[in-house]
Amino acid sequence: MTLTAVPHSSHWGAFDALVEDGRVAAVRPFAGDRHPGMLIESVPDIVHSRTRIDRPYVRAGWLRGERAGSLRGGDAFVPLEWDHAIRLVAGEIDRVRKEHGNASIFGGSYGWSSAGRFHHARTQLHRMLGAAGGFTGQVTNYSYAAGMTLMPHVVGSNDCIQGPATDWPSIIANAKLMVCFGGLPLKNGEVCAGGAGEGQYRRWLREAAASGLRIVNVSPLRQDTPDWLGAEWLPVRPGTDTALMLALAHAIVTTGQEDRAFLASHCVGWDRLRAYILGESDGVAKSPAWAAPITGIAAGTIAELAAEMAANPTMITAAWSIQRQDRGEQPYWMTVALAAITGGIGRPGTGFTFGYGSINGVGNPRMDLPVPQLNAGRNPTGLFIPVARITDMLENPGGVCEYNGRRITYPDTRLIYWAGGNPFHHHQDLNRLLRAWARAETIVVHEPWWTTLARHADIVLPATTTLERNDIGASSRDRHVLAMKKAVPAQGQARDDFAICGDIAEALGCRPAFTEQRDESAWLRHLYDQARAGWTRAGLETPDFDAFWAQGYLEFPAPEKPFVLFEEFRADPAANPLNTPSGKVELVSETIAGFGYDDCPAHPVWFEPKEWLGAEEAKRFPLHLLSFQPATRLHSQLDQGRVSLASKVAGREPILIGKEDAAARGLATGDVVRVFNERGACLAGVVVSEGILPGVVAMATGAWMDPATPGEPGALCVHGNPNILTRDEGTSRLGQGPVAQSCLVEIERWAAPLPPVRVHEAPETEDA
Ligand SMILES: Nc1nc2c(c(=O)[nH]1)N[C@H]1C(S)=C(S)[C@@H](COP(=O)(O)OP(=O)(O)OC[C@H]3O[C@@H](n4cnc5c(=O)[nH]c(N)nc54)[C@H](O)[C@@H]3O)O[C@H]1N2
Ligand SMILES: Nc1nc2c(c(=O)[nH]1)N[C@H]1C(S)=C(S)[C@@H](COP(=O)(O)OP(=O)(O)OC[C@H]3O[C@@H](n4cnc5c(=O)[nH]c(N)nc54)[C@H](O)[C@@H]3O)O[C@H]1N2
Ligand SMILES: [Mo]
């Protein structure tokens, strides 16, 4: 048998699928990728897997009429024929919209789906539900909700998070110092939303290391910069970056080194922020001596770093993680302030940009060009909730959520519909979600796999993986457009989300509005041609669709000149104002002050997080749990693949713990522990580390939640999903972002026999 190479792509990189006998036997990196990642190795394991859903199913209890009030997760599933499943789903949409209105259909469906820009499950679902009269949606994201809500008030846009960012060549050529709150973790470069033709993050970190750029890793974890980067490690207590930044600012101001000219010409509110930093407004000087006991960093060390930042061209970056915590707006606002004080904003290679270490492609030089992308269409209800307020919404129909100056009334949710996301992965306090989930009458899920989400649904529709369909992969952070060709037939009875939504739309009488009379092939051409028109307007000659498809990819030229964020504003703020009320950087925002939120006042301030090592609560739960992005998978995706499985300890998700904390509990690498707090408990496998701040433990997200007794809130997760432990609350009334990183726990040895991990097997099913 010969292997056929089929070009394809994914959020974790472009590759050729090597196909034999209708199966993906192996993969090899895309030939153009000089810095390929490792996650593609898991692809064969997930396409052909015991965890695939072989056909449509319905929850046995739902069939018996157990709707609102039933705790999902414990019932067996009953197989369904496809046409019966489609009738049931369309019937539920129709019933709910007629009896309760479209707002009672929750179709936010947050999640990364897959890389293909056409078969993007969430977008397909939004188009279908939009055509059927609408739904309640979600705004912002779990990645940087607080930051993206705040930044338009402060600098007039989200470019400093979503790009284009000051690029790496500009940093390497011009900065002498790069201060990284949350580090530059190598693992995060494994991933790029929409896929990437090259692991540029690995490339640029290598070039930065070779250039001698001095890098400071401000993080509780040493591994947040790779050893070969030669970074200096400044271990900071989790949740205290704002205090550290205020103290750096204090040291710079009290030594008279702030950039007064820039603060006067390009910023508003400096007087008030300065008074706060110096303690003139509240009697507390935010000095290095003040910050030392909060942050755990010596006052002298803070003062030395401040002196270097003032004396050298400095790039400041903060990982997206540091705003996924209680009052997460503050460290981001203070990052901007610190960059304004050091005066680097708009100058080559300096200033600030968020997330250089958060995802592949930030700071990758790329012309500003459109990518092929399916439009999600209009949602006729126009209703939404901030993304992470899902449990609040389910618990409080008719309740009010304050968000960024608005008051949003929660709908009375009857039907939950999810395709392409996994709330039982991404949401905080999963026991609370499980209880609130019971309020829905019907829960519909499209999934390729028996994830924890699929196991907590009523009607489960099996979706294809990208390897079973044709698509186009592309990202605004990458210079490639990639053909994703169908490599193998649909597995079992799986169908594309597009086909499933099309049939439901048909049953609801709105197929033409959903498909716009195009099939897969016509859509791919249409999306390509639309983007191509933009490339042509930018003066680029590109191949037509057929030539692109035959070649398998398209590569844009790199831009001629390095990109510097805020360059034009810096050069002439009157001619090129920011899109803020003042046209300047708002160190004080009258707009935000006008909202009257005590949890996000007029300028950046230090708040003690509700859960941190300085809290009263730390007496009972003395360890701060960080739950970072996994090196071995994408969120919950690929958890059943070889790369992720090889990293588990005794089959559980690893937890990093420092030597002293392990010794105090009699723990060694390889032990299994119970990690717990008042919200829940999970098992984890111990890895003792020298590179973690005492008092801090860390686990990756993404192990599929596996309750010892499915369907019972409070059950032990035997596999190690940290969201059984995290707190579910908004960052503030401004951003309402998730606060996963503010979480206290205790851990103890697990002495009882080890319960099996069953979540990577198919669940119990009954006969039809
Ligand atoms: N504790 C803690 N929690 C966190 C975070 C954290 O740092 N700490 N980070 C948060 C962040 S930043 C994010 S972005 C979220 C990520 O949360 P999600 O985006 O929800 O996570 P994924 O695992 O990528 O979920 C995608 C789901 O879509 C399914 N899927 C993939 N392809 C297809 C398809 O073609 N069709 C269909 N129908 N389904 C498909 C996958 O099987 C998977 O279940 O997690 C958040 N949660
Ligand atoms: N391999 C892989 N890469 C990914 C993803 C994945 O699932 N797998 N997910 C992608 C997604 S959706 C996103 S949003 C990005 C997220 O990108 P980030 O949010 O930047 O990633 P994290 O790993 O959550 O956090 C980075 C580091 O911040 C540190 N940190 C946590 N809390 C604090 C704190 O209070 N202060 C300081 N100074 N440091 C702290 C942690 O040690 C952590 O390792 O990653 C992307 N990249
Ligand atoms: Mo994210």
PDB file of C-alpha atoms and ligand atoms in Angstrom, residues 39 112 143 181-182 185 187-188 190-191 218-221 224 236 238-241 319-322 324-325 357-359 626-631 633-635 741, ligand 2:
ATOM      1  CA  LEU A  39       0.948  18.682  18.313  1.00  0.00           C
ATOM      2  CA  TRP A 112     -12.373  27.523  19.066  1.00  0.00           C
ATOM      3  CA  SER A 143      -8.740  34.782  26.191  1.00  0.00           C
ATOM      4  CA  PHE A 181       4.715  39.827  32.724  1.00  0.00           C
ATOM      5  CA  GLY A 182       3.706  36.185  32.402  1.00  0.00           C
ATOM      6  CA  PRO A 185       6.231  30.513  27.281  1.00  0.00           C
ATOM      7  CA  LYS A 187       4.376  26.121  24.569  1.00  0.00           C
ATOM      8  CA  ASN A 188       1.919  28.851  23.589  1.00  0.00           C
ATOM      9  CA  GLU A 190       2.205  25.658  19.299  1.00  0.00           C
ATOM     10  CA  VAL A 191      -1.071  27.290  18.427  1.00  0.00           C
ATOM     11  CA  VAL A 218       8.115  38.183  35.547  1.00  0.00           C
ATOM     12  CA  SER A 219       6.156  35.096  36.504  1.00  0.00           C
ATOM     13  CA  PRO A 220       5.580  32.586  39.281  1.00  0.00           C
ATOM     14  CA  LEU A 221       6.937  29.940  36.874  1.00  0.00           C
ATOM     15  CA  ASP A 224       7.550  30.685  31.295  1.00  0.00           C
ATOM     16  CA  VAL A 236       6.096  37.326  41.336  1.00  0.00           C
ATOM     17  CA  PRO A 238       0.184  35.543  41.239  1.00  0.00           C
ATOM     18  CA  GLY A 239      -2.315  38.351  40.928  1.00  0.00           C
ATOM     19  CA  THR A 240       0.052  41.105  42.092  1.00  0.00           C
ATOM     20  CA  ASP A 241       1.445  42.439  38.797  1.00  0.00           C
ATOM     21  CA  ALA A 319       0.555  37.695  28.769  1.00  0.00           C
ATOM     22  CA  TRP A 320      -3.174  37.438  28.255  1.00  0.00           C
ATOM     23  CA  SER A 321      -3.290  35.286  31.404  1.00  0.00           C
ATOM     24  CA  ILE A 322      -2.628  38.177  33.751  1.00  0.00           C
ATOM     25  CA  ARG A 324      -7.848  36.416  33.346  1.00  0.00           C
ATOM     26  CA  GLN A 325      -8.032  37.157  37.043  1.00  0.00           C
ATOM     27  CA  GLY A 357       4.106  35.038  24.518  1.00  0.00           C
ATOM     28  CA  SER A 358       0.472  34.101  24.293  1.00  0.00           C
ATOM     29  CA  ILE A 359       0.024  32.695  20.809  1.00  0.00           C
ATOM     30  CA  LEU A 626      -2.581  28.649  38.217  1.00  0.00           C
ATOM     31  CA  SER A 627      -4.265  26.869  35.335  1.00  0.00           C
ATOM     32  CA  PHE A 628      -2.263  27.704  32.238  1.00  0.00           C
ATOM     33  CA  GLN A 629      -2.593  26.674  28.595  1.00  0.00           C
ATOM     34  CA  PRO A 630      -1.429  23.117  27.922  1.00  0.00           C
ATOM     35  CA  ALA A 631       1.826  22.376  26.090  1.00  0.00           C
ATOM     36  CA  ARG A 633      -2.855  19.954  23.308  1.00  0.00           C
ATOM     37  CA  LEU A 634      -5.177  22.834  22.385  1.00  0.00           C
ATOM     38  CA  HIS A 635      -7.474  23.370  25.360  1.00  0.00           C
ATOM     39  CA  GLN A 741      -6.169  32.534  37.611  1.00  0.00           C
TER      40      GLN A 741
HETATM   41  N1  LIG B   2       0.062  24.799  23.332  1.00  0.00           N
HETATM   42  C1  LIG B   2      -0.990  25.639  23.465  1.00  0.00           C
HETATM   43  N2  LIG B   2      -0.842  26.956  23.168  1.00  0.00           N
HETATM   44  C2  LIG B   2      -1.904  27.795  23.335  1.00  0.00           C
HETATM   45  C3  LIG B   2      -3.174  27.335  23.742  1.00  0.00           C
HETATM   46  C4  LIG B   2      -3.285  25.945  24.046  1.00  0.00           C
HETATM   47  O1  LIG B   2      -4.360  25.472  24.445  1.00  0.00           O
HETATM   48  N3  LIG B   2      -2.188  25.133  23.895  1.00  0.00           N
HETATM   49  N4  LIG B   2      -4.233  28.204  23.838  1.00  0.00           N
HETATM   50  C5  LIG B   2      -4.165  29.477  23.131  1.00  0.00           C
HETATM   51  C6  LIG B   2      -5.133  30.446  23.681  1.00  0.00           C
HETATM   52  S1  LIG B   2      -6.776  30.243  23.327  1.00  0.00           S
HETATM   53  C7  LIG B   2      -4.786  31.522  24.399  1.00  0.00           C
HETATM   54  S2  LIG B   2      -5.960  32.655  24.918  1.00  0.00           S
HETATM   55  C8  LIG B   2      -3.400  31.768  24.745  1.00  0.00           C
HETATM   56  C9  LIG B   2      -3.278  32.206  26.196  1.00  0.00           C
HETATM   57  O2  LIG B   2      -2.049  32.759  26.416  1.00  0.00           O
HETATM   58  P1  LIG B   2      -1.640  33.141  27.891  1.00  0.00           P
HETATM   59  O3  LIG B   2      -2.793  33.629  28.636  1.00  0.00           O
HETATM   60  O4  LIG B   2      -0.461  34.006  27.797  1.00  0.00           O
HETATM   61  O5  LIG B   2      -1.193  31.681  28.416  1.00  0.00           O
HETATM   62  P2  LIG B   2      -1.186  30.979  29.824  1.00  0.00           P
HETATM   63  O6  LIG B   2      -0.438  29.725  29.629  1.00  0.00           O
HETATM   64  O7  LIG B   2      -2.547  30.880  30.387  1.00  0.00           O
HETATM   65  O8  LIG B   2      -0.391  31.992  30.753  1.00  0.00           O
HETATM   66  C10 LIG B   2       0.978  32.293  30.520  1.00  0.00           C
HETATM   67  C11 LIG B   2       1.709  32.268  31.833  1.00  0.00           C
HETATM   68  O9  LIG B   2       1.252  33.323  32.675  1.00  0.00           O
HETATM   69  C12 LIG B   2       1.664  32.994  33.984  1.00  0.00           C
HETATM   70  N5  LIG B   2       0.803  33.654  34.966  1.00  0.00           N
HETATM   71  C13 LIG B   2      -0.406  33.250  35.398  1.00  0.00           C
HETATM   72  N6  LIG B   2      -0.884  34.110  36.321  1.00  0.00           N
HETATM   73  C14 LIG B   2       0.044  35.076  36.467  1.00  0.00           C
HETATM   74  C15 LIG B   2       0.122  36.265  37.245  1.00  0.00           C
HETATM   75  O10 LIG B   2      -0.754  36.612  38.037  1.00  0.00           O
HETATM   76  N7  LIG B   2       1.216  37.043  37.066  1.00  0.00           N
HETATM   77  C16 LIG B   2       2.221  36.718  36.219  1.00  0.00           C
HETATM   78  N8  LIG B   2       3.232  37.578  36.090  1.00  0.00           N
HETATM   79  N9  LIG B   2       2.187  35.601  35.498  1.00  0.00           N
HETATM   80  C17 LIG B   2       1.103  34.792  35.602  1.00  0.00           C
HETATM   81  C18 LIG B   2       1.579  31.486  34.100  1.00  0.00           C
HETATM   82  O11 LIG B   2       2.731  30.998  34.750  1.00  0.00           O
HETATM   83  C19 LIG B   2       1.460  31.031  32.664  1.00  0.00           C
HETATM   84  O12 LIG B   2       2.357  29.989  32.332  1.00  0.00           O
HETATM   85  O13 LIG B   2      -2.611  30.602  24.553  1.00  0.00           O
HETATM   86  C20 LIG B   2      -2.770  30.084  23.232  1.00  0.00           C
HETATM   87  N10 LIG B   2      -1.728  29.106  23.026  1.00  0.00           N
END
